[in-house]
């Protein structure tokens, strides 16, 4: 290369000499000089071109939502003949210009291309990433800086589509929902290459699967979807003429009755009588532990069930068959998501990325405020040492030396005693000081029959400013917990700075290394570690039945874990167990079933445990059990001396482990069953109501409409109030105190059209007493009027829990048609619908407005 540039320079000198000697050919020389400069520039471009050409795509359709995991697809093109063996680096800038870096080893053969899929944690404010390829010596062979499109993602509800006819679902895109706060955005997932890790789905708000044969899905792909739902995802399944084929084999466990599709007339509630009903292939949908949310002539066509922090909704019809109707009637999409997700969940999805990121960060920071009692000094011991020191250097030494006539040595003796006492105090405090890198952790173990999902939150620190490392076992995925970025400059300017604080997650083949450099002493670095493993330790087995406000059955601990402060949590209810040893059998008839305030996470946690466990349980309730959830959750604590995610023995650690497990609850006895009225968010007719906490303002009345299910044979209502003695009346909240509701309950009488004040002191209403207050769709309207003593703008009131008691409705079975015939009819209907939509767009200039209430499918 040097010889090449020497020749170039000599050529340039020759050209200059030619111009000087022959001024008549100045123009020709100038032209030659221009060609020379162009040639030199071309050579420099060739000499410094990237050896490794990188391309990066992110999220879905290059859209990113902050505060979530972001999948990256990195294309690597090796332009040289020799093999590339090095690392791929992904840089991002966190707050205070702190650089976070991910490293992944990679080998690419010469003159070939490859891709790699990675997932990073994206905080708010991050608008760019830098991806580089470096060899083993650290030389950069290629780089790519990309900007992130995060500007409009806060106002979007991103819907992932899995369908063999995704074009028929185009009506789901660009629709305003939740009073126009959110606008839907659909992204198509490749049915043949679905994600196998739930983190790759984290950018999605909703995943909709329709007109898709579930058997084509790989088991690892289905597992990733189920885990994504448990962590807060919303899955919607459309079935239609496919029936069981649309859910078998991965989701058949959800159903109480087999899907039996038939030609069903779904009421559309339109002004045009010719469009009042549409005939579609549809199945009634009944789920185990789920509730029906959309009906057609008292037949449930959409039902939902909560799973962990997420939700699964199953629709009896195929969403592709709704193309014509939903294209004309845009309110259908808004109504569908409002009925499935509810106002509370939609409001949560409407939270901005910055607020979501900060809330996650502060939650983790609060969670990691763990106290290692071994580091706390003993005040009494220090007090004794101080008293002995004062007595010794004062009257003790003085009188002793005067008695022995050696007072001339008093000053020297005081100095020696002071030095010895200083050494003693230093030795006494040795156990309270950190000698090197240390961490605190909070481990969450979710135990099921087949697997254990472990999540560890750690706070890694050092008392010194030296660089330090933590080696994590390779089976754990490591993600930083970030606060948010305020950096708007070019990331390439600080990515290699030797003075900037740096956190590197080096994903090697045999371990994952967390490397922290240029960090101030005791600076907190938070990380989330995820691991999933087969369950070889045993599980918790339960046979729980709840009737008439009482819990019965047995709970058996088949695991190797002995739990303290164990409890069974249900929606609005709780059973405190205490100690649950390994192998212990618990008879639940001996334990009281308590009513607890919905959404009061701190209060519930305080009833179960104290100290670090209370903070951890409150975090779990707030992030993993928000809103209504079905079934029950067993929670308990295990105190361990060492973490399981690292083999580094020279790192001090302290932590706490919480074990959780989902338990089924049977609410049906002798054909009668019970369910919570809050399984579906009530409609607010008037007043100030909070969906998340089931609280109202203490100053004005609130009117709520409860949808109890059109096909329910309701035979009673239980009203479970929270008593002052069981709830801390001085519970504080960011806006003030929260108290149990005290006042009157007025029920709307459908016969008279007015409100009747009800006596609910007994806590129960019979079917006869309730009948005048239920309309044809089993909607109950209640007005809550607080007492005058609650008239304080800083007071909110917990509303009572409403438990509906119902009996099974026996319906005459309708012979089901063969799926092949229904599929043929559905295909013909879909084809006709697409043709009608095309013709309608060509001939019509206006879309007919919706009238009436669209409550489901093609209704």
PDB file of N, CA, C and O in Angstrom, residues 624-649:
ATOM      1  N   UNK A 624     -47.050  -8.495  37.953  1.00  0.00           N
ATOM      2  CA  UNK A 624     -47.405  -9.806  37.424  1.00  0.00           C
ATOM      3  C   UNK A 624     -48.868 -10.168  37.626  1.00  0.00           C
ATOM      4  O   UNK A 624     -49.355 -11.105  36.985  1.00  0.00           O
ATOM      5  N   UNK A 625     -49.567  -9.475  38.491  1.00  0.00           N
ATOM      6  CA  UNK A 625     -50.994  -9.736  38.696  1.00  0.00           C
ATOM      7  C   UNK A 625     -51.794  -8.440  38.666  1.00  0.00           C
ATOM      8  O   UNK A 625     -52.565  -8.156  39.584  1.00  0.00           O
ATOM      9  N   UNK A 626     -51.631  -7.632  37.614  1.00  0.00           N
ATOM     10  CA  UNK A 626     -52.430  -6.405  37.542  1.00  0.00           C
ATOM     11  C   UNK A 626     -53.832  -6.715  37.051  1.00  0.00           C
ATOM     12  O   UNK A 626     -54.033  -7.537  36.164  1.00  0.00           O
ATOM     13  N   UNK A 627     -54.811  -6.073  37.607  1.00  0.00           N
ATOM     14  CA  UNK A 627     -56.179  -6.289  37.156  1.00  0.00           C
ATOM     15  C   UNK A 627     -56.714  -7.642  37.569  1.00  0.00           C
ATOM     16  O   UNK A 627     -56.185  -8.333  38.433  1.00  0.00           O
ATOM     17  N   UNK A 628     -57.801  -8.044  36.912  1.00  0.00           N
ATOM     18  CA  UNK A 628     -58.459  -9.301  37.241  1.00  0.00           C
ATOM     19  C   UNK A 628     -57.613 -10.492  36.801  1.00  0.00           C
ATOM     20  O   UNK A 628     -57.029 -10.491  35.730  1.00  0.00           O
ATOM     21  N   UNK A 629     -57.526 -11.530  37.655  1.00  0.00           N
ATOM     22  CA  UNK A 629     -56.876 -12.778  37.279  1.00  0.00           C
ATOM     23  C   UNK A 629     -57.691 -13.939  37.824  1.00  0.00           C
ATOM     24  O   UNK A 629     -58.295 -13.856  38.887  1.00  0.00           O
ATOM     25  N   UNK A 630     -57.722 -15.021  37.055  1.00  0.00           N
ATOM     26  CA  UNK A 630     -58.497 -16.194  37.448  1.00  0.00           C
ATOM     27  C   UNK A 630     -57.614 -17.165  38.215  1.00  0.00           C
ATOM     28  O   UNK A 630     -56.389 -17.056  38.225  1.00  0.00           O
ATOM     29  N   UNK A 631     -58.234 -18.149  38.849  1.00  0.00           N
ATOM     30  CA  UNK A 631     -57.475 -19.139  39.594  1.00  0.00           C
ATOM     31  C   UNK A 631     -56.877 -18.556  40.859  1.00  0.00           C
ATOM     32  O   UNK A 631     -57.367 -17.575  41.422  1.00  0.00           O
ATOM     33  N   UNK A 632     -55.790 -19.176  41.309  1.00  0.00           N
ATOM     34  CA  UNK A 632     -55.123 -18.749  42.542  1.00  0.00           C
ATOM     35  C   UNK A 632     -53.617 -18.794  42.338  1.00  0.00           C
ATOM     36  O   UNK A 632     -53.112 -19.474  41.439  1.00  0.00           O
ATOM     37  N   UNK A 633     -52.898 -18.060  43.163  1.00  0.00           N
ATOM     38  CA  UNK A 633     -51.433 -18.051  43.141  1.00  0.00           C
ATOM     39  C   UNK A 633     -50.927 -18.364  44.540  1.00  0.00           C
ATOM     40  O   UNK A 633     -51.306 -17.708  45.514  1.00  0.00           O
ATOM     41  N   UNK A 634     -50.044 -19.355  44.609  1.00  0.00           N
ATOM     42  CA  UNK A 634     -49.347 -19.647  45.856  1.00  0.00           C
ATOM     43  C   UNK A 634     -48.064 -18.836  45.888  1.00  0.00           C
ATOM     44  O   UNK A 634     -47.299 -18.833  44.918  1.00  0.00           O
ATOM     45  N   UNK A 635     -47.813 -18.136  46.972  1.00  0.00           N
ATOM     46  CA  UNK A 635     -46.580 -17.374  47.138  1.00  0.00           C
ATOM     47  C   UNK A 635     -45.941 -17.767  48.462  1.00  0.00           C
ATOM     48  O   UNK A 635     -46.634 -18.112  49.430  1.00  0.00           O
ATOM     49  N   UNK A 636     -44.627 -17.755  48.503  1.00  0.00           N
ATOM     50  CA  UNK A 636     -43.872 -18.071  49.711  1.00  0.00           C
ATOM     51  C   UNK A 636     -42.419 -17.678  49.517  1.00  0.00           C
ATOM     52  O   UNK A 636     -41.981 -17.370  48.406  1.00  0.00           O
ATOM     53  N   UNK A 637     -41.641 -17.713  50.592  1.00  0.00           N
ATOM     54  CA  UNK A 637     -40.278 -17.197  50.547  1.00  0.00           C
ATOM     55  C   UNK A 637     -39.277 -18.242  51.019  1.00  0.00           C
ATOM     56  O   UNK A 637     -39.552 -19.051  51.906  1.00  0.00           O
ATOM     57  N   UNK A 638     -38.098 -18.190  50.385  1.00  0.00           N
ATOM     58  CA  UNK A 638     -36.972 -19.049  50.743  1.00  0.00           C
ATOM     59  C   UNK A 638     -35.763 -18.146  50.923  1.00  0.00           C
ATOM     60  O   UNK A 638     -35.430 -17.369  50.022  1.00  0.00           O
ATOM     61  N   UNK A 639     -35.089 -18.243  52.060  1.00  0.00           N
ATOM     62  CA  UNK A 639     -33.872 -17.474  52.284  1.00  0.00           C
ATOM     63  C   UNK A 639     -32.671 -18.359  51.993  1.00  0.00           C
ATOM     64  O   UNK A 639     -32.517 -19.420  52.593  1.00  0.00           O
ATOM     65  N   UNK A 640     -31.823 -17.923  51.064  1.00  0.00           N
ATOM     66  CA  UNK A 640     -30.659 -18.699  50.667  1.00  0.00           C
ATOM     67  C   UNK A 640     -29.394 -17.878  50.890  1.00  0.00           C
ATOM     68  O   UNK A 640     -29.430 -16.647  50.956  1.00  0.00           O
ATOM     69  N   UNK A 641     -28.251 -18.568  50.970  1.00  0.00           N
ATOM     70  CA  UNK A 641     -26.993 -17.896  51.272  1.00  0.00           C
ATOM     71  C   UNK A 641     -26.203 -17.520  50.038  1.00  0.00           C
ATOM     72  O   UNK A 641     -25.283 -16.716  50.117  1.00  0.00           O
ATOM     73  N   UNK A 642     -26.517 -18.081  48.895  1.00  0.00           N
ATOM     74  CA  UNK A 642     -25.733 -17.790  47.697  1.00  0.00           C
ATOM     75  C   UNK A 642     -26.641 -17.831  46.472  1.00  0.00           C
ATOM     76  O   UNK A 642     -27.601 -18.592  46.423  1.00  0.00           O
ATOM     77  N   UNK A 643     -26.320 -17.010  45.449  1.00  0.00           N
ATOM     78  CA  UNK A 643     -27.113 -17.024  44.217  1.00  0.00           C
ATOM     79  C   UNK A 643     -26.779 -18.240  43.366  1.00  0.00           C
ATOM     80  O   UNK A 643     -25.710 -18.844  43.506  1.00  0.00           O
ATOM     81  N   UNK A 644     -27.680 -18.581  42.462  1.00  0.00           N
ATOM     82  CA  UNK A 644     -27.475 -19.745  41.595  1.00  0.00           C
ATOM     83  C   UNK A 644     -27.000 -19.364  40.208  1.00  0.00           C
ATOM     84  O   UNK A 644     -26.652 -20.236  39.419  1.00  0.00           O
ATOM     85  N   UNK A 645     -26.964 -18.064  39.875  1.00  0.00           N
ATOM     86  CA  UNK A 645     -26.655 -17.650  38.512  1.00  0.00           C
ATOM     87  C   UNK A 645     -25.167 -17.433  38.270  1.00  0.00           C
ATOM     88  O   UNK A 645     -24.763 -17.132  37.148  1.00  0.00           O
ATOM     89  N   UNK A 646     -24.330 -17.535  39.299  1.00  0.00           N
ATOM     90  CA  UNK A 646     -22.899 -17.336  39.127  1.00  0.00           C
ATOM     91  C   UNK A 646     -22.121 -18.318  39.976  1.00  0.00           C
ATOM     92  O   UNK A 646     -22.607 -18.785  41.017  1.00  0.00           O
ATOM     93  N   UNK A 647     -20.911 -18.623  39.514  1.00  0.00           N
ATOM     94  CA  UNK A 647     -19.992 -19.485  40.264  1.00  0.00           C
ATOM     95  C   UNK A 647     -18.870 -18.691  40.898  1.00  0.00           C
ATOM     96  O   UNK A 647     -17.962 -19.273  41.513  1.00  0.00           O
ATOM     97  N   UNK A 648     -18.881 -17.366  40.753  1.00  0.00           N
ATOM     98  CA  UNK A 648     -17.846 -16.524  41.354  1.00  0.00           C
ATOM     99  C   UNK A 648     -17.988 -16.535  42.868  1.00  0.00           C
ATOM    100  O   UNK A 648     -18.986 -16.040  43.414  1.00  0.00           O
ATOM    101  N   UNK A 649     -16.999 -17.088  43.544  1.00  0.00           N
ATOM    102  CA  UNK A 649     -17.059 -17.209  44.992  1.00  0.00           C
ATOM    103  C   UNK A 649     -16.480 -16.005  45.716  1.00  0.00           C
ATOM    104  O   UNK A 649     -16.645 -15.865  46.932  1.00  0.00           O
TER     105      UNK A 649
END
